[in-house]
Amino acid sequence: MTPEDKILERLNAIEDRLADLQASKENSSMLMEQLTPIGNHAFRLIVEEMEILNGRVTLDDILDLARKGLLTVPRLTWLLDQIENATDLWHVLHPAVGQTFPHIVEKMGEWEQKGVFKKAAALKDAGGNLLDTMSPEDIAKTGEGLAFATTLLQRLADPKLQSKITAMIEMMSTIDTSNAKPAGVMSMIATLRSPEGKQALGLMMEIMKAAGKFSAEGNSSK
């Protein structure tokens, strides 16, 4: 290759580079032409917003906000920890709750069909109406009566007392009033001489003893 050819080759390479630079410059110019209006508009918006904020927000406000933000970091950390714990708890409870929730909804639907909620609402209304008709003194007396009735119900839980009451009810159910006939003193004496009469007389004696005992205790308490 002659020196002239080498010179021409270098000149061609320099010309290609200059062409690339020219193309890049043209692209940059086109980009700047497109971005300049956007940048100018954005700058004007920033200036307008800063003018608005200038009358409402000061540097002290920004510093105070930053200080409060730093002071609340421990609370935010605690809150995030609690949220994480709640999430873990939900992951633990969800397999059990997720299966029982449809059953609860189904059961509540059955209660709705049976009128359980309507009955509860009616009971609440009845209780409210009852309270409206009662004075505070009546409510106090009712409370005392309920306390006394509760005491009696607790005593009825005794199996021995229950057996006695059951026996008395069965005895009363066996009495046939259609067989009752007029009787005199001699008939009564004859009846008391029988085993059943003696048993009944013994029962009456026990009742009389118990009545006398309660009467003596009542007089001593006075």
PDB file of C-alpha atoms in Angstrom:
ATOM      1  CA  MET A   1       0.000   0.000   0.000  1.00  0.00           C
ATOM      2  CA  THR A   2       1.365   3.364  -1.046  1.00  0.00           C
ATOM      3  CA  PRO A   3       1.563   6.311   1.328  1.00  0.00           C
ATOM      4  CA  GLU A   4      -1.199   8.029  -0.597  1.00  0.00           C
ATOM      5  CA  ASP A   5      -3.535   5.069  -0.024  1.00  0.00           C
ATOM      6  CA  LYS A   6      -2.787   5.091   3.687  1.00  0.00           C
ATOM      7  CA  ILE A   7      -3.500   8.807   3.855  1.00  0.00           C
ATOM      8  CA  LEU A   8      -6.787   8.302   2.018  1.00  0.00           C
ATOM      9  CA  GLU A   9      -7.756   5.446   4.331  1.00  0.00           C
ATOM     10  CA  ARG A  10      -7.134   7.588   7.421  1.00  0.00           C
ATOM     11  CA  LEU A  11      -9.054  10.458   5.919  1.00  0.00           C
ATOM     12  CA  ASN A  12     -11.991   8.129   5.236  1.00  0.00           C
ATOM     13  CA  ALA A  13     -11.906   6.867   8.850  1.00  0.00           C
ATOM     14  CA  ILE A  14     -11.808  10.451  10.149  1.00  0.00           C
ATOM     15  CA  GLU A  15     -14.714  11.345   7.885  1.00  0.00           C
ATOM     16  CA  ASP A  16     -16.744   8.367   9.206  1.00  0.00           C
ATOM     17  CA  ARG A  17     -16.072   9.448  12.788  1.00  0.00           C
ATOM     18  CA  LEU A  18     -17.081  12.981  12.024  1.00  0.00           C
ATOM     19  CA  ALA A  19     -20.269  11.696  10.435  1.00  0.00           C
ATOM     20  CA  ASP A  20     -21.058   9.657  13.567  1.00  0.00           C
ATOM     21  CA  LEU A  21     -20.385  12.708  15.739  1.00  0.00           C
ATOM     22  CA  GLN A  22     -22.618  14.803  13.536  1.00  0.00           C
ATOM     23  CA  ALA A  23     -25.410  12.240  13.780  1.00  0.00           C
ATOM     24  CA  SER A  24     -25.011  12.021  17.554  1.00  0.00           C
ATOM     25  CA  LYS A  25     -25.071  15.814  17.790  1.00  0.00           C
ATOM     26  CA  GLU A  26     -28.235  15.952  15.711  1.00  0.00           C
ATOM     27  CA  ASN A  27     -29.899  13.295  17.917  1.00  0.00           C
ATOM     28  CA  SER A  28     -28.839  15.173  21.037  1.00  0.00           C
ATOM     29  CA  SER A  29     -30.226  18.368  19.625  1.00  0.00           C
ATOM     30  CA  MET A  30     -33.545  16.713  18.817  1.00  0.00           C
ATOM     31  CA  LEU A  31     -33.710  15.224  22.302  1.00  0.00           C
ATOM     32  CA  MET A  32     -32.978  18.586  23.902  1.00  0.00           C
ATOM     33  CA  GLU A  33     -35.618  20.225  21.724  1.00  0.00           C
ATOM     34  CA  GLN A  34     -38.164  17.683  22.992  1.00  0.00           C
ATOM     35  CA  LEU A  35     -37.087  17.792  26.636  1.00  0.00           C
ATOM     36  CA  THR A  36     -36.751  21.569  26.912  1.00  0.00           C
ATOM     37  CA  PRO A  37     -40.523  22.308  26.936  1.00  0.00           C
ATOM     38  CA  ILE A  38     -41.121  19.492  29.402  1.00  0.00           C
ATOM     39  CA  GLY A  39     -38.302  20.698  31.670  1.00  0.00           C
ATOM     40  CA  ASN A  40     -39.500  24.290  31.502  1.00  0.00           C
ATOM     41  CA  HIS A  41     -43.032  23.245  32.415  1.00  0.00           C
ATOM     42  CA  ALA A  42     -41.791  21.060  35.284  1.00  0.00           C
ATOM     43  CA  PHE A  43     -39.588  23.887  36.570  1.00  0.00           C
ATOM     44  CA  ARG A  44     -42.513  26.311  36.514  1.00  0.00           C
ATOM     45  CA  LEU A  45     -44.667  23.805  38.412  1.00  0.00           C
ATOM     46  CA  ILE A  46     -41.943  23.353  41.027  1.00  0.00           C
ATOM     47  CA  VAL A  47     -41.605  27.122  41.436  1.00  0.00           C
ATOM     48  CA  GLU A  48     -45.385  27.510  41.821  1.00  0.00           C
ATOM     49  CA  GLU A  49     -45.600  24.691  44.383  1.00  0.00           C
ATOM     50  CA  MET A  50     -42.697  26.140  46.330  1.00  0.00           C
ATOM     51  CA  GLU A  51     -44.434  29.517  46.370  1.00  0.00           C
ATOM     52  CA  ILE A  52     -47.563  27.841  47.754  1.00  0.00           C
ATOM     53  CA  LEU A  53     -45.573  25.940  50.379  1.00  0.00           C
ATOM     54  CA  ASN A  54     -43.584  29.017  51.322  1.00  0.00           C
ATOM     55  CA  GLY A  55     -46.569  30.497  53.146  1.00  0.00           C
ATOM     56  CA  ARG A  56     -47.575  27.271  54.893  1.00  0.00           C
ATOM     57  CA  VAL A  57     -44.442  25.239  55.563  1.00  0.00           C
ATOM     58  CA  THR A  58     -41.196  26.474  57.061  1.00  0.00           C
ATOM     59  CA  LEU A  59     -37.878  24.818  57.691  1.00  0.00           C
ATOM     60  CA  ASP A  60     -38.774  24.463  61.375  1.00  0.00           C
ATOM     61  CA  ASP A  61     -41.857  22.490  60.420  1.00  0.00           C
ATOM     62  CA  ILE A  62     -39.772  20.138  58.300  1.00  0.00           C
ATOM     63  CA  LEU A  63     -37.240  19.674  61.105  1.00  0.00           C
ATOM     64  CA  ASP A  64     -40.035  19.066  63.618  1.00  0.00           C
ATOM     65  CA  LEU A  65     -41.574  16.468  61.295  1.00  0.00           C
ATOM     66  CA  ALA A  66     -38.221  14.729  60.904  1.00  0.00           C
ATOM     67  CA  ARG A  67     -37.703  14.746  64.690  1.00  0.00           C
ATOM     68  CA  LYS A  68     -41.143  13.258  65.319  1.00  0.00           C
ATOM     69  CA  GLY A  69     -40.541  10.666  62.640  1.00  0.00           C
ATOM     70  CA  LEU A  70     -37.305   9.601  64.312  1.00  0.00           C
ATOM     71  CA  LEU A  71     -38.986   9.475  67.740  1.00  0.00           C
ATOM     72  CA  THR A  72     -41.768   7.235  66.423  1.00  0.00           C
ATOM     73  CA  VAL A  73     -39.368   4.700  64.921  1.00  0.00           C
ATOM     74  CA  PRO A  74     -39.483   2.448  68.051  1.00  0.00           C
ATOM     75  CA  ARG A  75     -43.279   2.535  68.008  1.00  0.00           C
ATOM     76  CA  LEU A  76     -43.359   1.701  64.326  1.00  0.00           C
ATOM     77  CA  THR A  77     -40.962  -1.171  64.968  1.00  0.00           C
ATOM     78  CA  TRP A  78     -43.181  -2.457  67.792  1.00  0.00           C
ATOM     79  CA  LEU A  79     -46.249  -2.127  65.545  1.00  0.00           C
ATOM     80  CA  LEU A  80     -44.568  -4.095  62.770  1.00  0.00           C
ATOM     81  CA  ASP A  81     -43.595  -6.791  65.272  1.00  0.00           C
ATOM     82  CA  GLN A  82     -47.188  -7.020  66.486  1.00  0.00           C
ATOM     83  CA  ILE A  83     -48.450  -7.278  62.929  1.00  0.00           C
ATOM     84  CA  GLU A  84     -45.966 -10.080  62.312  1.00  0.00           C
ATOM     85  CA  ASN A  85     -47.125 -11.869  65.473  1.00  0.00           C
ATOM     86  CA  ALA A  86     -50.759 -11.463  64.423  1.00  0.00           C
ATOM     87  CA  THR A  87     -49.907 -12.862  61.009  1.00  0.00           C
ATOM     88  CA  ASP A  88     -48.189 -15.869  62.574  1.00  0.00           C
ATOM     89  CA  LEU A  89     -51.194 -16.396  64.869  1.00  0.00           C
ATOM     90  CA  TRP A  90     -53.541 -16.264  61.902  1.00  0.00           C
ATOM     91  CA  HIS A  91     -51.455 -18.846  60.046  1.00  0.00           C
ATOM     92  CA  VAL A  92     -51.728 -21.101  63.103  1.00  0.00           C
ATOM     93  CA  LEU A  93     -55.463 -20.602  63.707  1.00  0.00           C
ATOM     94  CA  HIS A  94     -56.615 -20.495  60.093  1.00  0.00           C
ATOM     95  CA  PRO A  95     -56.535 -24.297  59.492  1.00  0.00           C
ATOM     96  CA  ALA A  96     -58.856 -24.812  62.479  1.00  0.00           C
ATOM     97  CA  VAL A  97     -61.037 -21.734  62.111  1.00  0.00           C
ATOM     98  CA  GLY A  98     -61.343 -22.094  58.357  1.00  0.00           C
ATOM     99  CA  GLN A  99     -63.011 -25.490  58.732  1.00  0.00           C
ATOM    100  CA  THR A 100     -65.322 -24.555  61.605  1.00  0.00           C
ATOM    101  CA  PHE A 101     -66.507 -21.236  60.164  1.00  0.00           C
ATOM    102  CA  PRO A 102     -68.805 -22.835  57.520  1.00  0.00           C
ATOM    103  CA  HIS A 103     -70.301 -25.067  60.230  1.00  0.00           C
ATOM    104  CA  ILE A 104     -70.961 -22.012  62.403  1.00  0.00           C
ATOM    105  CA  VAL A 105     -72.670 -20.248  59.500  1.00  0.00           C
ATOM    106  CA  GLU A 106     -74.746 -23.357  58.792  1.00  0.00           C
ATOM    107  CA  LYS A 107     -75.736 -23.692  62.452  1.00  0.00           C
ATOM    108  CA  MET A 108     -76.714 -20.024  62.632  1.00  0.00           C
ATOM    109  CA  GLY A 109     -78.845 -20.557  59.527  1.00  0.00           C
ATOM    110  CA  GLU A 110     -80.627 -23.444  61.262  1.00  0.00           C
ATOM    111  CA  TRP A 111     -81.223 -21.261  64.324  1.00  0.00           C
ATOM    112  CA  GLU A 112     -82.648 -18.565  62.084  1.00  0.00           C
ATOM    113  CA  GLN A 113     -85.033 -21.050  60.477  1.00  0.00           C
ATOM    114  CA  LYS A 114     -86.139 -22.339  63.888  1.00  0.00           C
ATOM    115  CA  GLY A 115     -86.758 -18.792  65.104  1.00  0.00           C
ATOM    116  CA  VAL A 116     -84.165 -18.816  67.869  1.00  0.00           C
ATOM    117  CA  PHE A 117     -83.132 -15.221  67.199  1.00  0.00           C
ATOM    118  CA  LYS A 118     -86.754 -14.060  67.074  1.00  0.00           C
ATOM    119  CA  LYS A 119     -87.426 -15.777  70.397  1.00  0.00           C
ATOM    120  CA  ALA A 120     -84.342 -14.142  71.925  1.00  0.00           C
ATOM    121  CA  ALA A 121     -85.501 -10.740  70.673  1.00  0.00           C
ATOM    122  CA  ALA A 122     -89.002 -11.362  72.048  1.00  0.00           C
ATOM    123  CA  LEU A 123     -87.513 -12.425  75.396  1.00  0.00           C
ATOM    124  CA  LYS A 124     -85.434  -9.238  75.483  1.00  0.00           C
ATOM    125  CA  ASP A 125     -88.521  -7.142  74.740  1.00  0.00           C
ATOM    126  CA  ALA A 126     -90.510  -8.997  77.401  1.00  0.00           C
ATOM    127  CA  GLY A 127     -87.776  -8.371  79.959  1.00  0.00           C
ATOM    128  CA  GLY A 128     -87.696  -4.710  79.019  1.00  0.00           C
ATOM    129  CA  ASN A 129     -91.473  -4.411  79.331  1.00  0.00           C
ATOM    130  CA  LEU A 130     -91.363  -6.158  82.705  1.00  0.00           C
ATOM    131  CA  LEU A 131     -88.706  -3.765  83.968  1.00  0.00           C
ATOM    132  CA  ASP A 132     -90.729  -0.806  82.706  1.00  0.00           C
ATOM    133  CA  THR A 133     -93.708  -1.849  84.831  1.00  0.00           C
ATOM    134  CA  MET A 134     -91.637  -2.378  87.986  1.00  0.00           C
ATOM    135  CA  SER A 135     -90.338   0.222  90.389  1.00  0.00           C
ATOM    136  CA  PRO A 136     -86.893  -0.003  92.030  1.00  0.00           C
ATOM    137  CA  GLU A 137     -88.560  -1.294  95.225  1.00  0.00           C
ATOM    138  CA  ASP A 138     -90.375  -4.010  93.245  1.00  0.00           C
ATOM    139  CA  ILE A 139     -87.118  -5.062  91.593  1.00  0.00           C
ATOM    140  CA  ALA A 140     -85.427  -5.254  95.026  1.00  0.00           C
ATOM    141  CA  LYS A 141     -88.263  -7.411  96.412  1.00  0.00           C
ATOM    142  CA  THR A 142     -88.146  -9.618  93.309  1.00  0.00           C
ATOM    143  CA  GLY A 143     -84.424 -10.069  93.827  1.00  0.00           C
ATOM    144  CA  GLU A 144     -84.992 -11.150  97.426  1.00  0.00           C
ATOM    145  CA  GLY A 145     -87.675 -13.591  96.274  1.00  0.00           C
ATOM    146  CA  LEU A 146     -85.349 -15.020  93.632  1.00  0.00           C
ATOM    147  CA  ALA A 147     -82.625 -15.446  96.244  1.00  0.00           C
ATOM    148  CA  PHE A 148     -85.063 -17.326  98.501  1.00  0.00           C
ATOM    149  CA  ALA A 149     -86.274 -19.452  95.574  1.00  0.00           C
ATOM    150  CA  THR A 150     -82.660 -20.227  94.687  1.00  0.00           C
ATOM    151  CA  THR A 151     -82.065 -21.420  98.248  1.00  0.00           C
ATOM    152  CA  LEU A 152     -85.086 -23.708  98.018  1.00  0.00           C
ATOM    153  CA  LEU A 153     -83.926 -25.057  94.661  1.00  0.00           C
ATOM    154  CA  GLN A 154     -80.520 -25.801  96.141  1.00  0.00           C
ATOM    155  CA  ARG A 155     -82.182 -27.733  98.970  1.00  0.00           C
ATOM    156  CA  LEU A 156     -84.239 -29.673  96.414  1.00  0.00           C
ATOM    157  CA  ALA A 157     -80.962 -30.972  94.990  1.00  0.00           C
ATOM    158  CA  ASP A 158     -80.633 -33.210  98.070  1.00  0.00           C
ATOM    159  CA  PRO A 159     -81.365 -36.815  96.938  1.00  0.00           C
ATOM    160  CA  LYS A 160     -82.989 -37.673 100.294  1.00  0.00           C
ATOM    161  CA  LEU A 161     -85.414 -34.761 100.053  1.00  0.00           C
ATOM    162  CA  GLN A 162     -86.162 -35.656  96.450  1.00  0.00           C
ATOM    163  CA  SER A 163     -86.988 -39.240  97.440  1.00  0.00           C
ATOM    164  CA  LYS A 164     -89.327 -37.999 100.203  1.00  0.00           C
ATOM    165  CA  ILE A 165     -91.138 -35.648  97.858  1.00  0.00           C
ATOM    166  CA  THR A 166     -91.427 -38.397  95.260  1.00  0.00           C
ATOM    167  CA  ALA A 167     -92.826 -40.792  97.854  1.00  0.00           C
ATOM    168  CA  MET A 168     -95.426 -38.233  98.981  1.00  0.00           C
ATOM    169  CA  ILE A 169     -96.479 -37.583  95.390  1.00  0.00           C
ATOM    170  CA  GLU A 170     -96.799 -41.310  94.727  1.00  0.00           C
ATOM    171  CA  MET A 171     -98.809 -41.696  97.944  1.00  0.00           C
ATOM    172  CA  MET A 172    -101.190 -38.925  96.908  1.00  0.00           C
ATOM    173  CA  SER A 173    -101.569 -40.489  93.473  1.00  0.00           C
ATOM    174  CA  THR A 174    -102.655 -43.814  94.985  1.00  0.00           C
ATOM    175  CA  ILE A 175    -105.539 -42.247  96.938  1.00  0.00           C
ATOM    176  CA  ASP A 176    -108.876 -43.013  95.317  1.00  0.00           C
ATOM    177  CA  THR A 177    -111.346 -40.377  96.497  1.00  0.00           C
ATOM    178  CA  SER A 178    -114.248 -42.312  94.960  1.00  0.00           C
ATOM    179  CA  ASN A 179    -113.871 -44.969  97.682  1.00  0.00           C
ATOM    180  CA  ALA A 180    -114.179 -42.424 100.500  1.00  0.00           C
ATOM    181  CA  LYS A 181    -117.248 -43.169 102.640  1.00  0.00           C
ATOM    182  CA  PRO A 182    -118.640 -41.622 105.813  1.00  0.00           C
ATOM    183  CA  ALA A 183    -116.933 -43.044 108.919  1.00  0.00           C
ATOM    184  CA  GLY A 184    -117.295 -42.592 112.670  1.00  0.00           C
ATOM    185  CA  VAL A 185    -114.945 -42.643 115.635  1.00  0.00           C
ATOM    186  CA  MET A 186    -115.060 -46.417 115.941  1.00  0.00           C
ATOM    187  CA  SER A 187    -114.158 -46.827 112.261  1.00  0.00           C
ATOM    188  CA  MET A 188    -111.228 -44.460 112.771  1.00  0.00           C
ATOM    189  CA  ILE A 189    -110.031 -46.438 115.772  1.00  0.00           C
ATOM    190  CA  ALA A 190    -110.345 -49.683 113.815  1.00  0.00           C
ATOM    191  CA  THR A 191    -108.380 -48.188 110.942  1.00  0.00           C
ATOM    192  CA  LEU A 192    -105.644 -46.929 113.279  1.00  0.00           C
ATOM    193  CA  ARG A 193    -105.230 -50.433 114.720  1.00  0.00           C
ATOM    194  CA  SER A 194    -104.264 -51.796 111.286  1.00  0.00           C
ATOM    195  CA  PRO A 195    -100.589 -51.834 110.226  1.00  0.00           C
ATOM    196  CA  GLU A 196    -101.244 -49.092 107.650  1.00  0.00           C
ATOM    197  CA  GLY A 197    -103.020 -46.983 110.255  1.00  0.00           C
ATOM    198  CA  LYS A 198    -100.185 -47.389 112.744  1.00  0.00           C
ATOM    199  CA  GLN A 199     -97.713 -46.387 110.044  1.00  0.00           C
ATOM    200  CA  ALA A 200     -99.789 -43.317 109.210  1.00  0.00           C
ATOM    201  CA  LEU A 201    -100.102 -42.449 112.909  1.00  0.00           C
ATOM    202  CA  GLY A 202     -96.339 -42.693 113.284  1.00  0.00           C
ATOM    203  CA  LEU A 203     -95.901 -40.389 110.310  1.00  0.00           C
ATOM    204  CA  MET A 204     -98.284 -37.887 111.866  1.00  0.00           C
ATOM    205  CA  MET A 205     -96.340 -38.039 115.124  1.00  0.00           C
ATOM    206  CA  GLU A 206     -93.090 -37.253 113.277  1.00  0.00           C
ATOM    207  CA  ILE A 207     -94.785 -34.328 111.539  1.00  0.00           C
ATOM    208  CA  MET A 208     -96.038 -33.013 114.881  1.00  0.00           C
ATOM    209  CA  LYS A 209     -92.562 -33.327 116.412  1.00  0.00           C
ATOM    210  CA  ALA A 210     -91.009 -31.456 113.478  1.00  0.00           C
ATOM    211  CA  ALA A 211     -93.669 -28.724 113.702  1.00  0.00           C
ATOM    212  CA  GLY A 212     -93.035 -28.318 117.423  1.00  0.00           C
ATOM    213  CA  LYS A 213     -89.299 -28.128 116.832  1.00  0.00           C
ATOM    214  CA  PHE A 214     -89.650 -25.385 114.219  1.00  0.00           C
ATOM    215  CA  SER A 215     -92.069 -23.508 116.452  1.00  0.00           C
ATOM    216  CA  ALA A 216     -89.643 -23.615 119.385  1.00  0.00           C
ATOM    217  CA  GLU A 217     -86.753 -22.438 117.201  1.00  0.00           C
ATOM    218  CA  GLY A 218     -88.863 -19.570 115.860  1.00  0.00           C
ATOM    219  CA  ASN A 219     -89.811 -18.410 119.377  1.00  0.00           C
ATOM    220  CA  SER A 220     -86.193 -18.581 120.560  1.00  0.00           C
ATOM    221  CA  SER A 221     -84.992 -16.505 117.611  1.00  0.00           C
ATOM    222  CA  LYS A 222     -87.489 -13.764 118.505  1.00  0.00           C
TER     223      LYS A 222
END
